CSV table of C-alpha atoms in Angstrom, one decimal:
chain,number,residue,atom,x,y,z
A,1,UNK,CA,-84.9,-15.6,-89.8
A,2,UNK,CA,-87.8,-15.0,-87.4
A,3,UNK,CA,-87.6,-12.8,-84.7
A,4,UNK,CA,-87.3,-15.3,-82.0
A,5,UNK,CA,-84.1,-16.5,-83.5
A,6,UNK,CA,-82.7,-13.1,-84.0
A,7,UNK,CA,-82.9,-12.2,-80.3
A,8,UNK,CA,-81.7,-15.7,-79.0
A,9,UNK,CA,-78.6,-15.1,-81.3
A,10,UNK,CA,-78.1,-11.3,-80.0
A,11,UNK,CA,-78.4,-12.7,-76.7
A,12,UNK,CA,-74.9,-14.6,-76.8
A,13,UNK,CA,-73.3,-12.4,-79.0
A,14,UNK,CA,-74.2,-10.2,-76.0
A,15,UNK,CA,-73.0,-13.4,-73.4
A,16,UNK,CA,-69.9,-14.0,-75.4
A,17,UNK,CA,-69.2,-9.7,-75.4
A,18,UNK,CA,-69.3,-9.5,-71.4
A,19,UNK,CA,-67.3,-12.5,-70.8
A,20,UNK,CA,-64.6,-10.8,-73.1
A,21,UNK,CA,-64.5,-8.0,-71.2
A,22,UNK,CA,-64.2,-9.5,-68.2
A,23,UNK,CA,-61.8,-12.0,-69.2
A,24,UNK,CA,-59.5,-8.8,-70.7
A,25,UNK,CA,-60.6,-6.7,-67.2
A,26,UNK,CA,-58.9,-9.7,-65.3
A,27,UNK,CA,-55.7,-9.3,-67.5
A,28,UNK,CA,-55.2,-6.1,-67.1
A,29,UNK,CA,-55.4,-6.0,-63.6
A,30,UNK,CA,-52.9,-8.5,-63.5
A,31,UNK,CA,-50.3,-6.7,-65.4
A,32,UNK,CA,-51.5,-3.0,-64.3
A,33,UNK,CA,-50.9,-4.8,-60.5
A,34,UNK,CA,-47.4,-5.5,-61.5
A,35,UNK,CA,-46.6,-1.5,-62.2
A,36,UNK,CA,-48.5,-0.1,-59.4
A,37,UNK,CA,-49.5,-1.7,-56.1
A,38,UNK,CA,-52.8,-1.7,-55.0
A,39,UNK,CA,-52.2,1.5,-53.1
A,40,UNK,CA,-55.1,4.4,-52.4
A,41,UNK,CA,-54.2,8.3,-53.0
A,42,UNK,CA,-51.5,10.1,-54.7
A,43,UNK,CA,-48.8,8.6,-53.1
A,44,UNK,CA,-49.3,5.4,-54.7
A,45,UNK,CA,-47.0,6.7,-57.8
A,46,UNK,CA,-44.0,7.8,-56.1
A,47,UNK,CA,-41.7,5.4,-55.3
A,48,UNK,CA,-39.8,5.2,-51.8
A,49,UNK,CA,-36.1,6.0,-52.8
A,50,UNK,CA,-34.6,6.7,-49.5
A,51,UNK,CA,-33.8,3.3,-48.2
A,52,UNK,CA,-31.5,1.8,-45.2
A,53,UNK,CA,-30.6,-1.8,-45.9
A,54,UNK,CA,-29.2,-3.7,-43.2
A,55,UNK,CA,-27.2,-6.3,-45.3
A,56,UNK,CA,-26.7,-8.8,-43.2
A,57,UNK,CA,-24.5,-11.5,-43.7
A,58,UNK,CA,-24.8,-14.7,-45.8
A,59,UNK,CA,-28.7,-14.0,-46.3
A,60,UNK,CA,-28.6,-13.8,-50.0
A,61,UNK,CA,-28.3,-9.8,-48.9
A,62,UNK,CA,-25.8,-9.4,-52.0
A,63,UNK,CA,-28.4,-10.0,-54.3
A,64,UNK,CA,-31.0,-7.4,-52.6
A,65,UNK,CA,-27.7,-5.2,-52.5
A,66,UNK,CA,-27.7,-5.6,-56.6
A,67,UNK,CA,-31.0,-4.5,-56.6
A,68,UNK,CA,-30.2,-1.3,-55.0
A,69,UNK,CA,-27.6,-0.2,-56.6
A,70,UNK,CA,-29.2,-0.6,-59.9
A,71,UNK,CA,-32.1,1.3,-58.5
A,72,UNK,CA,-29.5,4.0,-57.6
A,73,UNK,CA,-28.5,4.1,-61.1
A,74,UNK,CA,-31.8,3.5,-62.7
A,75,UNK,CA,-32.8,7.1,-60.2
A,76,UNK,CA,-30.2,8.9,-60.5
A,77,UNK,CA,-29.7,8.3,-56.3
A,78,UNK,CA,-26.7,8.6,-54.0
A,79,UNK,CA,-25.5,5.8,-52.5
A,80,UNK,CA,-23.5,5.8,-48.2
A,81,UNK,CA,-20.2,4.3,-49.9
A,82,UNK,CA,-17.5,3.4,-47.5
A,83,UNK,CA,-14.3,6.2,-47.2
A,84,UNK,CA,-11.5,5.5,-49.6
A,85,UNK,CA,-10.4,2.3,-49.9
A,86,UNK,CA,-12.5,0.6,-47.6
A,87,UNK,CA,-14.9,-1.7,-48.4
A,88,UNK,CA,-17.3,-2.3,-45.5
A,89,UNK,CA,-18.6,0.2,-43.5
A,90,UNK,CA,-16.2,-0.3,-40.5
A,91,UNK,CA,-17.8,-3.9,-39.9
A,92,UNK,CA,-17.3,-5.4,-37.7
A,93,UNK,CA,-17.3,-2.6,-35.4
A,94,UNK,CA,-20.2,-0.6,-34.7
A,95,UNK,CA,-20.9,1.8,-37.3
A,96,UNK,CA,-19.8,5.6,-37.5
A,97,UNK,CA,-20.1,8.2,-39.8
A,98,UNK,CA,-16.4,8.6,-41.0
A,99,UNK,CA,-16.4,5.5,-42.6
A,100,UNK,CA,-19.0,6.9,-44.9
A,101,UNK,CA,-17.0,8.6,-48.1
A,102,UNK,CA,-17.4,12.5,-48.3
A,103,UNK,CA,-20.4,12.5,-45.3
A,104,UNK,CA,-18.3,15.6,-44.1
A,105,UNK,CA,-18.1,17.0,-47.3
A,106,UNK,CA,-21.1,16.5,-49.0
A,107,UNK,CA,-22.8,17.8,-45.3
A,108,UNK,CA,-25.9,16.4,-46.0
A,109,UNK,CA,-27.3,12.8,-46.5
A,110,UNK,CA,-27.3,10.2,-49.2
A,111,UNK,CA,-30.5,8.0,-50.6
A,112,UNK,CA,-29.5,4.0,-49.9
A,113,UNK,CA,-27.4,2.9,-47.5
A,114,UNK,CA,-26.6,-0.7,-48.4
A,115,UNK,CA,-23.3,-1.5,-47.7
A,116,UNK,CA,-22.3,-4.1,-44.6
A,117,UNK,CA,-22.1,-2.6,-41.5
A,118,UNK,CA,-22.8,-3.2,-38.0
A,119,UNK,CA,-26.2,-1.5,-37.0
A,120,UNK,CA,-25.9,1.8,-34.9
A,121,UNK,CA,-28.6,3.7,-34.8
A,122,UNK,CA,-27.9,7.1,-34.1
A,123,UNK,CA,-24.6,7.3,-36.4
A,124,UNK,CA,-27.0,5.8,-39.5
A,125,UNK,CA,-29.3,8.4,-38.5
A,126,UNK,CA,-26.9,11.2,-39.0
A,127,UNK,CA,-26.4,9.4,-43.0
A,128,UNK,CA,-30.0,8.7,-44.1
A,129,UNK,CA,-33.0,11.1,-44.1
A,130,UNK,CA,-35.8,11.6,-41.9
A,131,UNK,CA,-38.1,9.8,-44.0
A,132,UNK,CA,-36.2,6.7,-44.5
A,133,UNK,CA,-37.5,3.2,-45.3
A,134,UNK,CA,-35.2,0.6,-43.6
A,135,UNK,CA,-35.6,-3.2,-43.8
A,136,UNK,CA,-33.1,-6.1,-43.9
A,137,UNK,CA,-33.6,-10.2,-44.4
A,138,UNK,CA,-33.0,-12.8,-42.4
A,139,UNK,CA,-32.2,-16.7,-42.8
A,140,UNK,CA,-32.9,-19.8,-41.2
A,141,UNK,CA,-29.8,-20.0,-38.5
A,142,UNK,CA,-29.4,-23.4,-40.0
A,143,UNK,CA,-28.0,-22.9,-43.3
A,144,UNK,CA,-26.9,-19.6,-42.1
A,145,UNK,CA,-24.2,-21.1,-40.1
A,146,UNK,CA,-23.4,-23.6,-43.1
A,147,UNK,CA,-22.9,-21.0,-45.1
A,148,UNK,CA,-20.6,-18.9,-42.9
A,149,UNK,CA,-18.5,-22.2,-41.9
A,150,UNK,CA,-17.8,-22.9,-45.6
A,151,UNK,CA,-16.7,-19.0,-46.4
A,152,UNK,CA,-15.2,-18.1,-43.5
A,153,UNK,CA,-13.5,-21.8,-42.8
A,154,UNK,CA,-9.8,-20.1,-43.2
A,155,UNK,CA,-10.8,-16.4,-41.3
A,156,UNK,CA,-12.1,-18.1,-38.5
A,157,UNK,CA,-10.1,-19.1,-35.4
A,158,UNK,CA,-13.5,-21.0,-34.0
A,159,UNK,CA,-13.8,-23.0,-37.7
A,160,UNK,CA,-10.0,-23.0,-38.6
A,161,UNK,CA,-9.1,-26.5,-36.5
A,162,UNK,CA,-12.2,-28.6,-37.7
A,163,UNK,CA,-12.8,-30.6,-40.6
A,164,UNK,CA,-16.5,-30.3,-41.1
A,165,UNK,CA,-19.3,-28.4,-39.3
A,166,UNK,CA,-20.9,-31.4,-37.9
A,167,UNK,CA,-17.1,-31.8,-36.0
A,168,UNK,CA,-18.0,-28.3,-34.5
A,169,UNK,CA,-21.2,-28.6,-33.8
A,170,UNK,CA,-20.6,-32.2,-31.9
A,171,UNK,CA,-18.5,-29.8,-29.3
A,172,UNK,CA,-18.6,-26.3,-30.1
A,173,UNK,CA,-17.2,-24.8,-27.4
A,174,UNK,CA,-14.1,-27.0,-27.7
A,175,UNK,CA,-13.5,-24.5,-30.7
A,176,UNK,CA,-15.2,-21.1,-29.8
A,177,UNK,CA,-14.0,-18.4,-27.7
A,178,UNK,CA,-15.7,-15.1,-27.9
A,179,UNK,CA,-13.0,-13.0,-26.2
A,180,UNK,CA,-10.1,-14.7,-28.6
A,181,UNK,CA,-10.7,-12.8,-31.5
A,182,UNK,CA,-13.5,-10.7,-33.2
A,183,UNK,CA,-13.3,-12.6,-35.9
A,184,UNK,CA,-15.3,-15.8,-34.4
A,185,UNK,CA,-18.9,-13.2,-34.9
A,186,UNK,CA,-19.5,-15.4,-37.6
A,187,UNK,CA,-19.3,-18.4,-35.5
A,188,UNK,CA,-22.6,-17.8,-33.1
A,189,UNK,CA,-25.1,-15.5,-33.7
A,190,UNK,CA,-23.8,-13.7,-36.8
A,191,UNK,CA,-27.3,-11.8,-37.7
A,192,UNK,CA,-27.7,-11.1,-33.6
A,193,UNK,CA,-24.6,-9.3,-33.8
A,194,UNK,CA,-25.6,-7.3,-37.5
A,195,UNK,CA,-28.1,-5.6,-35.5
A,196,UNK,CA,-26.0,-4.1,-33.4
A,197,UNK,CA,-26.3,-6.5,-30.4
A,198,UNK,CA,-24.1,-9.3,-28.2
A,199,UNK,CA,-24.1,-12.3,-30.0
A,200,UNK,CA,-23.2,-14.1,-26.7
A,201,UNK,CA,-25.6,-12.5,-24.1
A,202,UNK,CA,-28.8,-14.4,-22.8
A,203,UNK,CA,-31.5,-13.9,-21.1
A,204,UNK,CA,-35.2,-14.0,-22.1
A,205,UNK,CA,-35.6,-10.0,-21.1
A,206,UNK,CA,-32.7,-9.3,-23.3
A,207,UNK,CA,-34.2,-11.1,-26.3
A,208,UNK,CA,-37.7,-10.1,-26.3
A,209,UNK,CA,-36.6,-6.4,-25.9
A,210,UNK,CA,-34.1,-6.5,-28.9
A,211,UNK,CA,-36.6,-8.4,-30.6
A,212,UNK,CA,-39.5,-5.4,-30.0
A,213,UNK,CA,-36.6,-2.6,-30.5
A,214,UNK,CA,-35.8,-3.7,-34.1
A,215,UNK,CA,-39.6,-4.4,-35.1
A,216,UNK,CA,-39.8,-0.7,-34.1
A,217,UNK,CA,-37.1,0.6,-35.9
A,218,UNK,CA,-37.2,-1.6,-39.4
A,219,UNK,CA,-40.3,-1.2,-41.1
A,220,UNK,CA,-39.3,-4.7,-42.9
A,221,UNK,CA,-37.6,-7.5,-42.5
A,222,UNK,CA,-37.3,-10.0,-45.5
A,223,UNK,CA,-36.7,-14.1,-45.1
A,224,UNK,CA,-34.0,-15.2,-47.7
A,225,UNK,CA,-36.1,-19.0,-47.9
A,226,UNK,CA,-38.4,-17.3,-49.8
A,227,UNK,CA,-36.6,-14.8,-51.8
A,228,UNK,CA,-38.8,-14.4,-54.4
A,229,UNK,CA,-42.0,-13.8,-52.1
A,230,UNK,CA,-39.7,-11.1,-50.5
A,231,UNK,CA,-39.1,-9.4,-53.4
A,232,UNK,CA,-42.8,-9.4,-54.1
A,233,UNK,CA,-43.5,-7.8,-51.0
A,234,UNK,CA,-40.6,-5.6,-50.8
A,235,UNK,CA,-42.0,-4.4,-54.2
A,236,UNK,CA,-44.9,-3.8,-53.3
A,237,UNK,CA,-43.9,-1.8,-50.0
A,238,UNK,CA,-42.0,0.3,-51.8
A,239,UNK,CA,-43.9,1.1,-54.9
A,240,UNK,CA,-41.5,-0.1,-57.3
A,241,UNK,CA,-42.0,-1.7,-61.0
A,242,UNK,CA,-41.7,-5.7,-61.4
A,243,UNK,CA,-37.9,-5.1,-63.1
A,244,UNK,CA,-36.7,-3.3,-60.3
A,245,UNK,CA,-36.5,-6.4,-58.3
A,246,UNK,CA,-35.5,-8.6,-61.0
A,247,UNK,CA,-32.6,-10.8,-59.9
A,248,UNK,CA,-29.7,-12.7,-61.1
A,249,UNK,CA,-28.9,-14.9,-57.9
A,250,UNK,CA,-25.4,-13.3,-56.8
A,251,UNK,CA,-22.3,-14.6,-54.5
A,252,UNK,CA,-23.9,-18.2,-54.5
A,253,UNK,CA,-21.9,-21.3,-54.4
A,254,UNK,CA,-21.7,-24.3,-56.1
A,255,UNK,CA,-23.2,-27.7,-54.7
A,256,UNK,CA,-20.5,-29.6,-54.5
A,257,UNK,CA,-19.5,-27.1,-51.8
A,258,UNK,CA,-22.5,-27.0,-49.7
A,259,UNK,CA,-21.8,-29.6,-46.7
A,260,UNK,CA,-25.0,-31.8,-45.6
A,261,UNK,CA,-25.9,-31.8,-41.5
A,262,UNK,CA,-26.9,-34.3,-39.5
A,263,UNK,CA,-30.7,-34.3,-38.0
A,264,UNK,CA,-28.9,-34.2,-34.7
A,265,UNK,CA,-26.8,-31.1,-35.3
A,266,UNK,CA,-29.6,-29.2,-37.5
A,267,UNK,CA,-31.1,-29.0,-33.9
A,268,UNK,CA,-27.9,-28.1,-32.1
A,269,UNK,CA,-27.4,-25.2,-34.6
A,270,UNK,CA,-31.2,-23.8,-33.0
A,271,UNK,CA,-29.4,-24.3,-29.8
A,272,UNK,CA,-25.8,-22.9,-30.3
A,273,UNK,CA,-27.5,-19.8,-32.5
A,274,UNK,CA,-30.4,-19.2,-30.1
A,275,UNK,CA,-30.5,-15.4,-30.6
A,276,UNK,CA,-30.1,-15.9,-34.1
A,277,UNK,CA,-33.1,-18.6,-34.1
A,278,UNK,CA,-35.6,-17.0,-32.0
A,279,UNK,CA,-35.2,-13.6,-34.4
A,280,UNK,CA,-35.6,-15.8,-37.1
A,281,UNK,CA,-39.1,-17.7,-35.7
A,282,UNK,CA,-40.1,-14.0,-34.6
A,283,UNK,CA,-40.0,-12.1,-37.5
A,284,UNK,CA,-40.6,-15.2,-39.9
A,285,UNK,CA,-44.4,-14.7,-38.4
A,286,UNK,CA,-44.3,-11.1,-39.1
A,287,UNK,CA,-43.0,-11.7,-42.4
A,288,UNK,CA,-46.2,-13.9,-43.7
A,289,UNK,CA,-48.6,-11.7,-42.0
A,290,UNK,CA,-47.1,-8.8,-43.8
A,291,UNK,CA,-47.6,-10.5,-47.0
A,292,UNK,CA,-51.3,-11.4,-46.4
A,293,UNK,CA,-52.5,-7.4,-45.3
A,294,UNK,CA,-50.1,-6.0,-48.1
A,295,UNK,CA,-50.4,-8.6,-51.0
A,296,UNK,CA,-52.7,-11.5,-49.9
A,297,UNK,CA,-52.1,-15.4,-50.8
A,298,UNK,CA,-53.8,-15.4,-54.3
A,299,UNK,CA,-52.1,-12.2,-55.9
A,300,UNK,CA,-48.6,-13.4,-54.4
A,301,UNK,CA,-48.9,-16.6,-56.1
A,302,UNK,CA,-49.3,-14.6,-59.4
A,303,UNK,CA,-46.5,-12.4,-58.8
A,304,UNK,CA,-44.1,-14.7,-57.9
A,305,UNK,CA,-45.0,-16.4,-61.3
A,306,UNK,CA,-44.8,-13.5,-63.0
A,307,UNK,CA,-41.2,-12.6,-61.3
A,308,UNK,CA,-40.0,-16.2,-62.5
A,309,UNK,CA,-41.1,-15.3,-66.2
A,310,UNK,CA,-39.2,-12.4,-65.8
A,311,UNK,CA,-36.1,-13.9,-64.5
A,312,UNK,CA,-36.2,-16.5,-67.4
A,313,UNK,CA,-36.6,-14.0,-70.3
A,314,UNK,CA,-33.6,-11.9,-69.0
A,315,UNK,CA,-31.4,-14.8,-68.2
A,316,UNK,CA,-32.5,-16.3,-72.2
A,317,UNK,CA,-31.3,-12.6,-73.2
A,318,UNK,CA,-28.0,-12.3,-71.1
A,319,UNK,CA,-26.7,-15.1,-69.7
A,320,UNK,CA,-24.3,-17.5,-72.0
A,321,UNK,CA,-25.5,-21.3,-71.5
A,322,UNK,CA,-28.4,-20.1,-69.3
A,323,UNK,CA,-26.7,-20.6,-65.9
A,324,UNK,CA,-24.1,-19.7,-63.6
A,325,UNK,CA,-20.8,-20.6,-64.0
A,326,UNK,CA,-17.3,-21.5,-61.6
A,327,UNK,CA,-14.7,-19.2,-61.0
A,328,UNK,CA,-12.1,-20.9,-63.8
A,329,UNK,CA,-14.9,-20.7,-66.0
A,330,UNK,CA,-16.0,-16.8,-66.2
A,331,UNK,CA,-14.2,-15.0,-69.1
A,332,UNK,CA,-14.2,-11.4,-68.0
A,333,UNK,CA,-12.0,-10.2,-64.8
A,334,UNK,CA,-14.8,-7.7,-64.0
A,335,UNK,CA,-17.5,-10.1,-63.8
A,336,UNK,CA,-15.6,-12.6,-60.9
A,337,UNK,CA,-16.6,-12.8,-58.0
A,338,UNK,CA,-14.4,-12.8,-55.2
A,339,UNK,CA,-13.9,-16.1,-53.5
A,340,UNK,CA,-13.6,-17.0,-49.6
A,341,UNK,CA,-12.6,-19.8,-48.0
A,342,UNK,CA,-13.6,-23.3,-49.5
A,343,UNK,CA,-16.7,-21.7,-51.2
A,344,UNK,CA,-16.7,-21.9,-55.0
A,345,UNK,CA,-18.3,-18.4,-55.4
A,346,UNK,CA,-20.4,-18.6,-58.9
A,347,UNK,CA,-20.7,-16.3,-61.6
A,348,UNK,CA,-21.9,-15.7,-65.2
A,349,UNK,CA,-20.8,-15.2,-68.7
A,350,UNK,CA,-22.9,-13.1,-70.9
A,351,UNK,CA,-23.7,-13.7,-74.6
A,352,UNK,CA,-21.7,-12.1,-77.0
A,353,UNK,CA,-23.4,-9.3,-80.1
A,354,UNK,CA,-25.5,-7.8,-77.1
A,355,UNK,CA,-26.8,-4.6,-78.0
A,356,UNK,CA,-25.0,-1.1,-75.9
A,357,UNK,CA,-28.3,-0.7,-74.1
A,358,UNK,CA,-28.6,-4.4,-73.8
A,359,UNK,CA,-24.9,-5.3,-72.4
A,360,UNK,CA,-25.1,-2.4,-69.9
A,361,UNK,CA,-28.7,-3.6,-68.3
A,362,UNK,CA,-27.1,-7.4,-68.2
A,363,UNK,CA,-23.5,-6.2,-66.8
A,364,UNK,CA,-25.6,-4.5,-64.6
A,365,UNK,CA,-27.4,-7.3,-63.2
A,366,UNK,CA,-24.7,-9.6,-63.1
A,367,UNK,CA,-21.9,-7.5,-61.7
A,368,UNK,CA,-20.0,-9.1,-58.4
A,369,UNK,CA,-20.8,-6.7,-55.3
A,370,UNK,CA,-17.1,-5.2,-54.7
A,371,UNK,CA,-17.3,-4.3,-58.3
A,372,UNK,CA,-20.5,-2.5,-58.8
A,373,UNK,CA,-19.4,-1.0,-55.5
A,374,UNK,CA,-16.1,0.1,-57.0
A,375,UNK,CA,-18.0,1.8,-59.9
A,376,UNK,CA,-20.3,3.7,-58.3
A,377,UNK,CA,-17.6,4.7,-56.0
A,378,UNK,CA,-15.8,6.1,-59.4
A,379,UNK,CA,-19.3,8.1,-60.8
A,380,UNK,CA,-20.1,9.1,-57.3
A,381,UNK,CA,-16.5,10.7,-56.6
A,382,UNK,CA,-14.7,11.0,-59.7
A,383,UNK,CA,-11.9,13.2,-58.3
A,384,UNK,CA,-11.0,10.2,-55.9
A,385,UNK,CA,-8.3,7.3,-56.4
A,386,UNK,CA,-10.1,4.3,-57.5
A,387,UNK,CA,-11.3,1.6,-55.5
A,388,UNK,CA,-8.5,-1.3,-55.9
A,389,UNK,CA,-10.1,-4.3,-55.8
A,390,UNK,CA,-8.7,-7.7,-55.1
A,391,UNK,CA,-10.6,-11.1,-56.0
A,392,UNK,CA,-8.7,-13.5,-53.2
């Protein structure tokens, strides 16, 4: 072989070599990225584990709740439980410390705060830490309200005497009354009145001021539409690992019990949830931008892939049949959800011969909120009556 040949073939043995290397440099960036978050400094390896989650309602907040408390466990955390047997945080009134379990006690404060209650600041302040992380998610009003009509149909005086959303929304306040009973806050304005403020009250001063007081106070707030590129960014905030947000989706319902709106009352919803609406546009802005500075477009789309694969190979490992299930189908009493109203609340079987370290993770992720809540309760104060819990 003459010399001439010899270097043409070491140059693209020495070719083929770099684009190996950067082919496997591209890989492993990818997966490293999903470990750590492109973060500068020291602090880049500790995760945040003092978190307030506002967990508001019918936002798909009981699956970011499920997340939390399996962080808890996963860190060894303590959780703001509510006192004895309740099982909100004295929702729907404004929150206070002495519906936190052993805050007196314990005189001190507790990692996550997850549990529904109605936003007040200074009482949560006394619970959490200095350094706390708080954030909460937000839907669009539209199939917020849906949702709520179809849970809350028999709580509800405002949704008790019609048939069918569209019905109240041809003549709302032929229904609503906001001084007849608290009880209608899930009626108008439900996320509005999460917060802390009056679902009823107007005024273009009022809104942009509530609107700039909770930007200030929540470093974070999630959009439920796009779960999955909220748990990418929430990871990323927070420093966590790819399995930390791993879901299950949690407290859904089936389709046949999702009701279909008009075009016409799709808008009225905007209208008759204003507060909740223009919260929603507001911080539905703030939510993309947030993702562009902290992840940017191209990595997200990765991520979110990379989530998905995730949530497949743990549903192939845990979940019997591969999907959710209705509530005469579920086998074990600990694993049903409770059920509201005319919603057929879902849950899951899981496969049988698991492993001890495998049945725990999969319980784990599939356990109903009032459940999980219930057992941590029982680890977290083991000296106290059990949480009774009731399904119906």
């Amino acid at each position: 072989m003459t010399l001439g040949c010899k270097w043409r073939y070491f140059r693209i043995i020495v070719i083929l070599l770099v684009l190996f290397i950067l082919l496997l440099g591209s890989f492993l960036n990818t997966q490293v990225s999903l470990l750590v978050p492109l973060f500068s400094g020291q602090e880049s390896f500790h995760p945040v584990t003092n978190i307030m989650f506002l967990k508001t309602h019918k936002t798909a907040s009981s699956t970011v709740m499920n997340i939390l408390y399996r962080f808890t466990e996963k860190r060894n955390l303590t959780v703001a439980l509510p006192a004895g047997q309740l099982f909100h945080l004295g929702y729907p009134w404004l929150f206070l410390t002495k519906y936190v379990e052993g805050f007196k006690d314990l005189n001190g404060t507790f990692n996550i705060m997850c549990n529904h209650l109605r936003f007040n600041p200074t009482e949560v302040e006394k619970v959490m830490p200095n350094n706390t992380f708080y954030f909460s998610i937000l839907r669009n009003p539209v199939a917020q309200l849906e949702s709520a009509f179809v849970y809350y149909k028999g709580y509800v005086p405002a949704f008790q005497k019609t048939k069918s959303l569209n019905e109240f929304l041809a003549s709302p306040l032929k229904y609503y009354n906001e001084t007849l009973s608290i009880k209608n806050i899930y009626a108008r304005n439900n996320m509005w009145f999460d917060f802390g403020y009056d679902n009823n009250r107007r005024g273009e001063g009022y809104v942009r001021d509530a609107i700039r007081e909770i930007q200030w106070r929540f470093q974070l707030i999630l959009i439920s539409d796009y779960f999955d590129e909220s748990m990418v960014l929430l990871r990323n905030t927070l420093r966590w690992e790819l399995d930390d947000v791993v879901y299950f989706k949690l407290n859904s319902r089936s389709e046949k019990s999702i009701q279909n709106l008009t075009r016409e009352n799709r808008e009225r919803v905007k209208e008759w949830c204003a507060l909740d609406w223009e919260l929603y546009r507001h911080f539905n802005r703030t939510f993309w931008q947030k993702l562009r500075a902290v992840v940017g477009l191209k990595r997200l789309a990765r991520e979110v892939a990379l989530l998905r694969e995730r949530q497949r190979e743990l549903m192939d490992v845990c979940i019997q049949d591969g999907r959710p299930k209705n509530k005469t189908q579920i086998k074990d009493a600990n694993l049903k959800p409770y059920q509201s109203g005319e919603a057929d609340i879902l849950g899951y079987n899981l496969k049988q011969h698991l492993d001890n370290e495998t049945l725990a993770r999969c319980q784990r992720m599939v356990m109903p909120e009032i459940q999980y809540m219930a057992h941590l309760y029982s680890q977290q104060f083991p000296t106290n009556p059990p949480k009774k819990i009731r399904l119906q």
